[in-house]
mmCIF file of C-alpha atoms in Angstrom:
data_model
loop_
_atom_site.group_PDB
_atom_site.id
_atom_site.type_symbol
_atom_site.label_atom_id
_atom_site.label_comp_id
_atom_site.label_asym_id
_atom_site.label_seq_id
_atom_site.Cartn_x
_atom_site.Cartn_y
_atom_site.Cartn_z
ATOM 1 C CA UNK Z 1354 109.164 -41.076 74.611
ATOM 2 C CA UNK Z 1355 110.900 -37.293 74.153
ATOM 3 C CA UNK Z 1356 108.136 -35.601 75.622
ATOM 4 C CA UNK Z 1357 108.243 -38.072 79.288
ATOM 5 C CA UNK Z 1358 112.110 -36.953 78.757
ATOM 6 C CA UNK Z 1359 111.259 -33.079 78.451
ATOM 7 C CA UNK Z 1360 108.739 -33.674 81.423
ATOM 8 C CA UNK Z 1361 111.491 -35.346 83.682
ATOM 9 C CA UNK Z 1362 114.222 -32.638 82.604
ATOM 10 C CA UNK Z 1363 111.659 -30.003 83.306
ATOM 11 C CA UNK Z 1364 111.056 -31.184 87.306
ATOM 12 C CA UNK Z 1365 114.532 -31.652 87.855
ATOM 13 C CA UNK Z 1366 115.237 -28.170 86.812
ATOM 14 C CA UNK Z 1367 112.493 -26.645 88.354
ATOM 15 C CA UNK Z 1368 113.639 -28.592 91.839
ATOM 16 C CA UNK Z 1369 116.940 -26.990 91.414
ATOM 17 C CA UNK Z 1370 115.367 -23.065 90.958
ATOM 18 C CA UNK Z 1371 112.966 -23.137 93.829
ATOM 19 C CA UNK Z 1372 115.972 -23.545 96.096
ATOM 20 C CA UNK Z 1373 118.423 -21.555 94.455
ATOM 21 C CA UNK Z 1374 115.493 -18.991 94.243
ATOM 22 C CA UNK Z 1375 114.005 -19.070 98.043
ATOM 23 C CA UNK Z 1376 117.697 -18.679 99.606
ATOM 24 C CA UNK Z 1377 118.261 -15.755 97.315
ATOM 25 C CA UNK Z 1378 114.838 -14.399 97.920
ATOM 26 C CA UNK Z 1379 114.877 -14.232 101.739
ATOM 27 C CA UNK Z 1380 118.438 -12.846 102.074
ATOM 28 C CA UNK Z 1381 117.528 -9.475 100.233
ATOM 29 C CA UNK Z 1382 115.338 -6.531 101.611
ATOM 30 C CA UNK Z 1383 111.250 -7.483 100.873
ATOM 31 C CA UNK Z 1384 109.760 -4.033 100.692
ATOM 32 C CA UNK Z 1385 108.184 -3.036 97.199
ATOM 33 C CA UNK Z 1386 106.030 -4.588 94.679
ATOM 34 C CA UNK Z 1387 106.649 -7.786 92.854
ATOM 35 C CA UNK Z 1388 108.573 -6.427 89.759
ATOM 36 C CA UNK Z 1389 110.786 -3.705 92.096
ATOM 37 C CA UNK Z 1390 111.616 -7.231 93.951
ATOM 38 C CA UNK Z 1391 112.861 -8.367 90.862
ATOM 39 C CA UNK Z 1392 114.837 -5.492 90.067
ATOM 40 C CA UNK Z 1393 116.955 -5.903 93.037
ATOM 41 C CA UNK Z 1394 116.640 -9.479 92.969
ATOM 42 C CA UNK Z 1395 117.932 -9.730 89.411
ATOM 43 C CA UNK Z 1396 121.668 -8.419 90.807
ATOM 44 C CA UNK Z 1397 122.142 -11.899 92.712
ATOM 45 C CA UNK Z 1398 123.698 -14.434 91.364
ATOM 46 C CA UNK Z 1399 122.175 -17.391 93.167
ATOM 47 C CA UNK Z 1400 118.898 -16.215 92.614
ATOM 48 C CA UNK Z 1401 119.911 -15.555 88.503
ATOM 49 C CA UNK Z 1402 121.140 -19.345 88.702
ATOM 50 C CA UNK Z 1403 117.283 -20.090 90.134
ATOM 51 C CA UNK Z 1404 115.727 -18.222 87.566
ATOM 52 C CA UNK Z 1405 118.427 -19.845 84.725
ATOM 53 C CA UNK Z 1406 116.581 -23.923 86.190
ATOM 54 C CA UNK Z 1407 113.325 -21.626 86.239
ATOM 55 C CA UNK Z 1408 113.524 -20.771 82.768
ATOM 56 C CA UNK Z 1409 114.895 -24.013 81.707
ATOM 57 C CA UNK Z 1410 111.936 -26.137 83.222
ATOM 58 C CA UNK Z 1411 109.451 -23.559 81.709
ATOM 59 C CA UNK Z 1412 110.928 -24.382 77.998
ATOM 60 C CA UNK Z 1413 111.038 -28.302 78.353
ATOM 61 C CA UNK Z 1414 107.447 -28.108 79.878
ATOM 62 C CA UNK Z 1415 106.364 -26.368 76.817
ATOM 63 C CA UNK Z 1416 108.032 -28.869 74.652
ATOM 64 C CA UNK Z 1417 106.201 -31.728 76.914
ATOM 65 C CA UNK Z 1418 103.190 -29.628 76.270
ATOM 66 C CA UNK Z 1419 103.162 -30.782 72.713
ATOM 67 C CA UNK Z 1420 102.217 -34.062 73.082
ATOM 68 C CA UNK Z 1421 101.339 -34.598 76.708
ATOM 69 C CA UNK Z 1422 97.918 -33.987 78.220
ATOM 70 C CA UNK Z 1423 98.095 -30.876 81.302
ATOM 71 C CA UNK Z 1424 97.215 -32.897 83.911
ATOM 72 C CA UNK Z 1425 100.557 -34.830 83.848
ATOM 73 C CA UNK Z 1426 102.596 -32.306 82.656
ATOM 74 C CA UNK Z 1427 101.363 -30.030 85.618
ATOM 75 C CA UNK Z 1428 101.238 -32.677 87.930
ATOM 76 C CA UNK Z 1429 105.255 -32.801 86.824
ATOM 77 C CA UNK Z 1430 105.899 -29.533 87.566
ATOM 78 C CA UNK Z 1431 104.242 -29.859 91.133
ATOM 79 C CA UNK Z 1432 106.427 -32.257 92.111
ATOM 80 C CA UNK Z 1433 109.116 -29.990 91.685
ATOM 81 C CA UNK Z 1434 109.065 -29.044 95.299
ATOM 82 C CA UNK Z 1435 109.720 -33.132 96.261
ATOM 83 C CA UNK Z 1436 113.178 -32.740 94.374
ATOM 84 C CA UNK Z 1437 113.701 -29.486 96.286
ATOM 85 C CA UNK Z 1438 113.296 -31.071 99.374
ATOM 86 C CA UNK Z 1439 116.316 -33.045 98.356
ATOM 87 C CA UNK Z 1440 118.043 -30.914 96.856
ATOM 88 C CA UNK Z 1441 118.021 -28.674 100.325
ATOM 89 C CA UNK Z 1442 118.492 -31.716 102.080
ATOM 90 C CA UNK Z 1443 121.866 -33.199 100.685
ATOM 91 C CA UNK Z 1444 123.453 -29.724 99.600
ATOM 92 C CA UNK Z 1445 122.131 -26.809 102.526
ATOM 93 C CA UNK Z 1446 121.798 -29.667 105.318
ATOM 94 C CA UNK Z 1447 117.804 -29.317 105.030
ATOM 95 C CA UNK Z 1448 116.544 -31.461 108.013
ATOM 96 C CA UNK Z 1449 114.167 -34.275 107.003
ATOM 97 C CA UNK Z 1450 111.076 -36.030 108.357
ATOM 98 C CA UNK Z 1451 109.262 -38.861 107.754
ATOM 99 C CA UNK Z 1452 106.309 -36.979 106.692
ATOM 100 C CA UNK Z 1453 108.711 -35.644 103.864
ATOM 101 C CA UNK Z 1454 110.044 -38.899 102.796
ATOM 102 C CA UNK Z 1455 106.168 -40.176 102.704
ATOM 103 C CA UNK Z 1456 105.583 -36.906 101.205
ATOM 104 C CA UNK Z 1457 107.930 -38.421 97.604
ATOM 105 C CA UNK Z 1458 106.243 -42.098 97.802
ATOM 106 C CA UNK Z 1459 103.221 -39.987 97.794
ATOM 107 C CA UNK Z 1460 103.890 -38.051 94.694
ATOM 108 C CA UNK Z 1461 105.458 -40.857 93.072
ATOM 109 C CA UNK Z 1462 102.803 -42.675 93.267
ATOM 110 C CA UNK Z 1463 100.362 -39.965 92.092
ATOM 111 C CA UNK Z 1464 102.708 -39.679 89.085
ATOM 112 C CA UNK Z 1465 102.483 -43.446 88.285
ATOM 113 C CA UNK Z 1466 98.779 -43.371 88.015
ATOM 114 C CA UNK Z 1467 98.843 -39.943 85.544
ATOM 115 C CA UNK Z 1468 101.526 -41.492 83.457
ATOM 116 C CA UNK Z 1469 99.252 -44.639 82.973
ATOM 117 C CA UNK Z 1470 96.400 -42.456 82.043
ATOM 118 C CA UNK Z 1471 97.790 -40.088 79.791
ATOM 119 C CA UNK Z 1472 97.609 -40.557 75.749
ATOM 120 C CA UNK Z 1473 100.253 -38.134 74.320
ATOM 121 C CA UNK Z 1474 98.224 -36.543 71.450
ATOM 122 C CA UNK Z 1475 98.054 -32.685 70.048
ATOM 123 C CA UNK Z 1476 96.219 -29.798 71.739
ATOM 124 C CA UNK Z 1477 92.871 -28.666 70.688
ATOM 125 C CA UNK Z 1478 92.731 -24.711 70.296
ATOM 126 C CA UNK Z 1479 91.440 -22.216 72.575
ATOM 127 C CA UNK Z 1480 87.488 -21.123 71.410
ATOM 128 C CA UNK Z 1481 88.220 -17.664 70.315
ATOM 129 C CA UNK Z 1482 85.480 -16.141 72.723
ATOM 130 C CA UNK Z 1483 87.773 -17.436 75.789
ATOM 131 C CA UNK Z 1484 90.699 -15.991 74.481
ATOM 132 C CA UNK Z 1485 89.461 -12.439 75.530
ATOM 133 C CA UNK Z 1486 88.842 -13.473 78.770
ATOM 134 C CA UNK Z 1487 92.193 -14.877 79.220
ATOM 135 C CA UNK Z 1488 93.875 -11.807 77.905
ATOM 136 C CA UNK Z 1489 91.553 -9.915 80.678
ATOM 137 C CA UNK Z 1490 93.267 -12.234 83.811
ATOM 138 C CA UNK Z 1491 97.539 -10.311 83.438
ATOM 139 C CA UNK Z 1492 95.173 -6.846 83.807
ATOM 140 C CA UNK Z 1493 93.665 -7.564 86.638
ATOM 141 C CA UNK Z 1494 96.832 -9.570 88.563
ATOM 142 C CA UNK Z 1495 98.669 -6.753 88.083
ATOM 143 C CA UNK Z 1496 97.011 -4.386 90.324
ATOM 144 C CA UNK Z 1497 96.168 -7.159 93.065
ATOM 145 C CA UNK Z 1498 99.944 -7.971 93.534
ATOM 146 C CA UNK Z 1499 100.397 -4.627 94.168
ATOM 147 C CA UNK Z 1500 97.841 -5.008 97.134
ATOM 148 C CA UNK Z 1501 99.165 -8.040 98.523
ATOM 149 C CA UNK Z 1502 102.584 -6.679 98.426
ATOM 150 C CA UNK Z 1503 101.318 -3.786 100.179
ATOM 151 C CA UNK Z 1504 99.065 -5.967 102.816
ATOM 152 C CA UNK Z 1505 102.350 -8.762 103.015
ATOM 153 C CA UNK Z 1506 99.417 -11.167 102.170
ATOM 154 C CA UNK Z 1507 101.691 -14.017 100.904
ATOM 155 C CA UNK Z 1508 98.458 -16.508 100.440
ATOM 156 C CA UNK Z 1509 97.440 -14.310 97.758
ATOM 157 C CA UNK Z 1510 100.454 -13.817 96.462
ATOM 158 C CA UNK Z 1511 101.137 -18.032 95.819
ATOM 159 C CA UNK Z 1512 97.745 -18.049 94.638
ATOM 160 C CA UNK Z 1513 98.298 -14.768 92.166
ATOM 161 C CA UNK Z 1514 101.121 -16.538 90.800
ATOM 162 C CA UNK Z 1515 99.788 -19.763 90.479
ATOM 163 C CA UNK Z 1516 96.879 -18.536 88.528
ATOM 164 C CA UNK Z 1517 99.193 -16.715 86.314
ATOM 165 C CA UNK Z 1518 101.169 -20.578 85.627
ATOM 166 C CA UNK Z 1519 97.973 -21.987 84.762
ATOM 167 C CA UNK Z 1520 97.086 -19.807 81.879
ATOM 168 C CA UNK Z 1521 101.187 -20.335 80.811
ATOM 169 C CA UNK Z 1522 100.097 -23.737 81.103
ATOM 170 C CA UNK Z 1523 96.925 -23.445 79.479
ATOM 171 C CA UNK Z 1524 97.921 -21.435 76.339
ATOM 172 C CA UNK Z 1525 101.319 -23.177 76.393
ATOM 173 C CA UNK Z 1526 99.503 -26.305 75.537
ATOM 174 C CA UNK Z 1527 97.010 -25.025 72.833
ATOM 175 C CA UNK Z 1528 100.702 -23.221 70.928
ATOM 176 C CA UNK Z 1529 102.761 -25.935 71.774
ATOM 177 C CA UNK Z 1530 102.956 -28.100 68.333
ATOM 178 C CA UNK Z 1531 102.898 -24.605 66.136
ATOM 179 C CA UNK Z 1532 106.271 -23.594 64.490
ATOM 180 C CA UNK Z 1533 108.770 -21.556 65.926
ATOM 181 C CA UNK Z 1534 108.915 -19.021 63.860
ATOM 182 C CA UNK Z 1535 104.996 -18.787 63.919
ATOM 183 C CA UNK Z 1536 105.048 -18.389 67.667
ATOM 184 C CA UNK Z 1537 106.292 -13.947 67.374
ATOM 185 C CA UNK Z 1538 103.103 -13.410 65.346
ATOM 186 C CA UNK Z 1539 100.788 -14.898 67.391
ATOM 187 C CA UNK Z 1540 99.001 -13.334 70.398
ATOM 188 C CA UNK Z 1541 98.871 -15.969 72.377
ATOM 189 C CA UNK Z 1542 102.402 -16.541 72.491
ATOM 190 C CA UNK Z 1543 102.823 -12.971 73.671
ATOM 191 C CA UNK Z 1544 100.316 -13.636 76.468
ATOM 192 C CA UNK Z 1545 102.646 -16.931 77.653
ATOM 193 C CA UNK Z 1546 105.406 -14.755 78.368
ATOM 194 C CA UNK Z 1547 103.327 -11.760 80.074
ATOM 195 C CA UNK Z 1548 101.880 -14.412 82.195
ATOM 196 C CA UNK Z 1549 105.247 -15.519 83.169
ATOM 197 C CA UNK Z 1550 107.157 -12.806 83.910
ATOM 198 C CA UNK Z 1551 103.760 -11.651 86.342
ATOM 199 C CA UNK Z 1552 103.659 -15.385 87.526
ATOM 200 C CA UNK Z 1553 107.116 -14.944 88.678
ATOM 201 C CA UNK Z 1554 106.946 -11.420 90.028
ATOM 202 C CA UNK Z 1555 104.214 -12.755 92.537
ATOM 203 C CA UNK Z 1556 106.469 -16.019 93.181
ATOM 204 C CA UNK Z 1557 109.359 -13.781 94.120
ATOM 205 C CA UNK Z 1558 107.271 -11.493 96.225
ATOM 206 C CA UNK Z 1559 105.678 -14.384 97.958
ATOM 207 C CA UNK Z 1560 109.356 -16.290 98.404
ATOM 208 C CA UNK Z 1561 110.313 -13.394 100.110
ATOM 209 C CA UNK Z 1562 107.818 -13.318 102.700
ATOM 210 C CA UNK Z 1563 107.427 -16.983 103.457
ATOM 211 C CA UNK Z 1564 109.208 -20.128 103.267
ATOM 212 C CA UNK Z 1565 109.460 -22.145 100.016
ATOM 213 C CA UNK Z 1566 107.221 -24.971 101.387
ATOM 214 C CA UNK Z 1567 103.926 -23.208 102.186
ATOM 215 C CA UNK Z 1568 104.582 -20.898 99.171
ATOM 216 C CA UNK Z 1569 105.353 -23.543 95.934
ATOM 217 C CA UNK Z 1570 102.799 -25.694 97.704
ATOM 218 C CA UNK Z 1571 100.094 -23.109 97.810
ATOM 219 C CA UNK Z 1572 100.679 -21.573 93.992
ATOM 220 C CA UNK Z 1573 101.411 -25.572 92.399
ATOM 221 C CA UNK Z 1574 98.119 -26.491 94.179
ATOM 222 C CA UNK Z 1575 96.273 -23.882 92.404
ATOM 223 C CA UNK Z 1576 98.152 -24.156 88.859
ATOM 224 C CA UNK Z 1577 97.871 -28.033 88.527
ATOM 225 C CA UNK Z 1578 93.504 -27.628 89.532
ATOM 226 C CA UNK Z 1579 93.142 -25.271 87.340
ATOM 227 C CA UNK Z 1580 95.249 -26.210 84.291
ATOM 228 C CA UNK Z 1581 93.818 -29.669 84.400
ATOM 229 C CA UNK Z 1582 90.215 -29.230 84.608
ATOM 230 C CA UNK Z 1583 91.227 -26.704 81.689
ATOM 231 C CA UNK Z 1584 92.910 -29.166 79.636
ATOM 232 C CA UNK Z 1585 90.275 -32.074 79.902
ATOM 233 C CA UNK Z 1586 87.197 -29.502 79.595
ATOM 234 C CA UNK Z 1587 88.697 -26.763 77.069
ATOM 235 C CA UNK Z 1588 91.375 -28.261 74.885
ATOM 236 C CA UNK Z 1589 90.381 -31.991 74.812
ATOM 237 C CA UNK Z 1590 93.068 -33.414 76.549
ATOM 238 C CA UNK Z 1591 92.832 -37.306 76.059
ATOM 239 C CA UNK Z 1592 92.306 -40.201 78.820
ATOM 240 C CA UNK Z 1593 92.969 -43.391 78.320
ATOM 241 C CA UNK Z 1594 89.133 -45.201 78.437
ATOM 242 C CA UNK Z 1595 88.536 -46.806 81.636
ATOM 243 C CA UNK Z 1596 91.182 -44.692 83.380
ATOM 244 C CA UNK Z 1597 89.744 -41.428 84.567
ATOM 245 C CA UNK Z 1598 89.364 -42.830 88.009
ATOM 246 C CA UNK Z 1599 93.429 -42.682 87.644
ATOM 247 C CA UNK Z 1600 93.598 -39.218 86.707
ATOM 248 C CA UNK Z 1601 91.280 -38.141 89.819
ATOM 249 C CA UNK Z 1602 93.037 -40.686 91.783
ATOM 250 C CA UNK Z 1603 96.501 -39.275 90.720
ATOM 251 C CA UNK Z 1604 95.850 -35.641 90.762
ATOM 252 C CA UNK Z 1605 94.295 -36.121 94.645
ATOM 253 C CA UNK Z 1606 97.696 -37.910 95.361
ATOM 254 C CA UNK Z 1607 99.695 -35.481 93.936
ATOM 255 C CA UNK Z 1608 97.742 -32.343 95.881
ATOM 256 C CA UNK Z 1609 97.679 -34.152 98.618
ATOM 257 C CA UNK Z 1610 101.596 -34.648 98.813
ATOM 258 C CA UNK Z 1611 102.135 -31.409 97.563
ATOM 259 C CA UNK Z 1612 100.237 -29.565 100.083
ATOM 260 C CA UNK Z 1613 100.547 -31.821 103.024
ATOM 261 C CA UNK Z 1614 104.064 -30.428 104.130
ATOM 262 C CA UNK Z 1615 102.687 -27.026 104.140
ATOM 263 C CA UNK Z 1616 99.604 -27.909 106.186
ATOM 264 C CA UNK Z 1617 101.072 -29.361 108.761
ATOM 265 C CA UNK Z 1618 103.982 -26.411 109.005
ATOM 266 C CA UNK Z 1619 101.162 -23.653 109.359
ATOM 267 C CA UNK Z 1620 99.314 -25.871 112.524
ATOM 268 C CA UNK Z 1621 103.127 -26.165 114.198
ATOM 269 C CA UNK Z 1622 103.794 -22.105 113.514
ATOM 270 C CA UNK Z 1623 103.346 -20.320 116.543
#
């Protein structure tokens, strides 16, 4: 029952940094690389309060990650921008559709079908012939976000940093139930926080460019495939028998509400 607590505590907080983070992020000059961005970035205070939820959600997630399978805790996480929405709605005057509000049902119901699906149980560990391959993915984003800053190619961006989530999500998971003080000597650990500070590098790169919509939408859609066709095929995650028609059914739901809002901005821009 603590780990569906952690999960809940994690989307709220994450809801609360994407907006805190996106106002901060488009007010400030955009030129420069991810990690310059964060540089300058790092001397606002609302966007500091953004990264505080950020940083908040990313530790309860890992706690959820324990005991609860990736596809639910990622499909958590995604709904994250549903809480935004209302976040920005009742406190910055956000205006509303009904496409948003059918947006939540959506997701809610997406959520309800994971939740019935999922049996909390340990991680499996990462073969040891993936682990190099993972270690290979931080080199390589590196040098693309560099590109995209360079090119103002925001798509890549979401997608740069949403890649970089779903190996904090994947490794998260696998390091999870270890003890604390186990986590400093072990590699992997290291590699969770690389992938996070580069995962939010290309975040606040992309937030600056775009709107929060298109941009959490775009890098969520990418984390929760990836992380949860990870966690079923690679670390064992468990399904309740009879119910993997709910997981595919729920994670569908969730995308679909997820990246619906941002569809249908893109065919309205000009």
């Amino acid at each position: 029952m603590l780990s569906y607590v952690e999960l809940a505590a994690s989307t709220s907080m994450y809801g609360m940094g994407i907006v805190a983070q996106s106002v901060a992020a488009r007010r400030v000059e955009r030129r420069g690389a991810g990690l310059a961005l964060l540089a300058r970035l790092a001397r606002d205070r609302l966007y500091l309060v953004g990264f505080a939820g950020q940083a908040g959600g990313f530790v309860l997630a890992f706690l959820a990650r324990a005991s609860l399978p990736l596809y639910l805790v990622q499909a958590g996480s995604s709904c994250a921008i549903g809480l935004a929405t209302v976040v920005g709605v009742v406190l910055l005057r956000w205006r509303v559709r009904f496409a948003e509000v059918a947006m939540l049902v959506v997701m809610a119901a997406g959520l309800v079908l994971l939740a019935a699906a999922a049996t909390p149980a340990a991680s499996g560990d990462i073969p040891p012939e993936m682990e190099l391959v993972l270690f290979l993915l931080p080199l390589l984003t590196g040098p693309a976000a560099a590109l995209a800053c360079r090119r103002d190619a925001t798509l890549s961006l979401a997608v740069l940093a949403g890649v970089q989530f779903a190996l904090v999500a994947v490794c998260g998971r696998s390091i999870a139930d270890e003890a604390i003080l186990d986590l400093p000597l072990d590699p992997v650990a290291w590699l969770v926080l690389l992938s996070a500070l580069l995962g939010q590098a290309c975040l606040s790169a992309a937030l600056a460019r775009a709107g929060p919509t298109s941009t959490v939408a775009s890098m969520d859609a990418v984390t929760m495939v990836i992380s949860s066709v990870a966690g079923i095929a690679v670390l064992g995650d468990p399904v309740v028998p009879g119910r993997e028609w709910s997981v595919v059914v729920g994670i569908v739901l969730v995308l679909s509400a997820v990246l619906g809002p941002a569809v249908r901005r893109a065919r309205e821009a000009p």
